[in-house]
CSV table of C-alpha atoms in Angstrom, one decimal:
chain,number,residue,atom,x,y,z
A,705,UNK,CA,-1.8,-2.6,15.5
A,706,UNK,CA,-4.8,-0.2,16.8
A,707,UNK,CA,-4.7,1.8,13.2
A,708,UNK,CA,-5.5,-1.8,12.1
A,709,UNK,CA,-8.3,-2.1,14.5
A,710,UNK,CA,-9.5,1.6,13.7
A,711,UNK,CA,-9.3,0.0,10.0
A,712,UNK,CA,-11.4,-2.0,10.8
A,713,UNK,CA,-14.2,-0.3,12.9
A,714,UNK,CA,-14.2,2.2,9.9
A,715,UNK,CA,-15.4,-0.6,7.8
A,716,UNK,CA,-17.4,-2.7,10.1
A,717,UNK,CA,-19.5,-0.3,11.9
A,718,UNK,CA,-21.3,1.4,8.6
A,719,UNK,CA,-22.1,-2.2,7.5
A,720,UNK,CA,-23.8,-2.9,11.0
A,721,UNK,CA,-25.7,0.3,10.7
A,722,UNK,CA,-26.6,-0.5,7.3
A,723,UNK,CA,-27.1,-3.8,8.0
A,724,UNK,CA,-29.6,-3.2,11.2
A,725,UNK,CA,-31.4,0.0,10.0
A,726,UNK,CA,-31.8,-1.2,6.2
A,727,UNK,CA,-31.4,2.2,5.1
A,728,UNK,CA,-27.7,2.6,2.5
A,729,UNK,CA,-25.1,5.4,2.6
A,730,UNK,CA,-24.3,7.3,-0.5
A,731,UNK,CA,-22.1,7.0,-2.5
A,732,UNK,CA,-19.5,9.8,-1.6
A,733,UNK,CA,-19.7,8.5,2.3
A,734,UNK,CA,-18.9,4.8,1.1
A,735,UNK,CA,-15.8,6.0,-0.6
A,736,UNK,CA,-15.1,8.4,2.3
A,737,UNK,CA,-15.3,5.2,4.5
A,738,UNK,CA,-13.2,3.3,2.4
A,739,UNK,CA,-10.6,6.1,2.1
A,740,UNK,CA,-10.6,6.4,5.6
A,741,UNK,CA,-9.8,2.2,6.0
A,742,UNK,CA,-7.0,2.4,3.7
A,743,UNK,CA,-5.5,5.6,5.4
A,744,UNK,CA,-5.1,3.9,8.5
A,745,UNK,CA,-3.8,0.3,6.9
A,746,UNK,CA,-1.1,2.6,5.4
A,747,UNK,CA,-0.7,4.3,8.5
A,748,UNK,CA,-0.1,0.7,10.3
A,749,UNK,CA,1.7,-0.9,7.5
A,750,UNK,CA,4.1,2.4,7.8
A,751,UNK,CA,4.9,1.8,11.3
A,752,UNK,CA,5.0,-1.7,11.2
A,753,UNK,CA,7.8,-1.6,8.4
A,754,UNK,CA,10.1,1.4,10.0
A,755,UNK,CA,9.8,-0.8,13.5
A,756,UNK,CA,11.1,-3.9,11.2
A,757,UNK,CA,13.6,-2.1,10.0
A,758,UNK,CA,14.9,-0.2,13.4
A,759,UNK,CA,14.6,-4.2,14.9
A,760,UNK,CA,16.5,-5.7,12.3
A,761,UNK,CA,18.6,-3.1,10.6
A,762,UNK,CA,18.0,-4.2,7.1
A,763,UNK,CA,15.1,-2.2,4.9
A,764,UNK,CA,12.4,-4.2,4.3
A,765,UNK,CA,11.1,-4.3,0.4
A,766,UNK,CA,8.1,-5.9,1.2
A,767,UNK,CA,6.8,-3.9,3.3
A,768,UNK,CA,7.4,-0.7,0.9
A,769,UNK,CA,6.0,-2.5,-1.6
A,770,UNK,CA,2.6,-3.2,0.1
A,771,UNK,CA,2.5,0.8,1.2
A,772,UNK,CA,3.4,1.9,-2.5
A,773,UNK,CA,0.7,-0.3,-3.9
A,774,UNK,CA,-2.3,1.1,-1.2
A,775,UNK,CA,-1.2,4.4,-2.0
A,776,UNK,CA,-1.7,3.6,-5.9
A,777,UNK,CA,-5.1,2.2,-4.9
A,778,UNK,CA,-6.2,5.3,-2.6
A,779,UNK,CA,-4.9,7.4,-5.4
A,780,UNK,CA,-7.3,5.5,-8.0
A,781,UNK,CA,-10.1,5.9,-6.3
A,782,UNK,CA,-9.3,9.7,-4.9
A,783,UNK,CA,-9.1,10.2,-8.0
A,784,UNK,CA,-12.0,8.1,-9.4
């Protein structure tokens, strides 16, 4: 839950800034924010699913399959 939040903050606190000061970011710090966001949504969505599966003793596919596709999307645009 708090990598969510962090997650969050990442994202909401440069568009405040930007948002207050009217001056923009580059680009490389945008993607570096971004990055940063996904990062710790993985980082949540990896804990959440091994405390699903610990809880409930069954592997859950969902889970896996969200984490698999935001590493293909941090990937795409590491790589980008």
């Amino acid at each position: 839950m708090i990598s969510y939040i962090i997650a969050f903050l990442v994202i909401f606190i440069p568009i405040f800034i930007v948002s207050v000061t009217d001056n923009g970011f580059s680009s490389f710090y945008g993607k570096t924010f971004i990055t940063l966001a996904i990062i710790f949504i993985i980082i949540g969505k990896i804990l959440t699913t091994f405390k699903r599966t610990i809880d409930d003793g069954a592997m859950h596919w969902t889970g896996i399959g969200s984490i698999t596709g935001l590493l293909i999307v941090l990937l795409w645009g590491v790589l980008r």
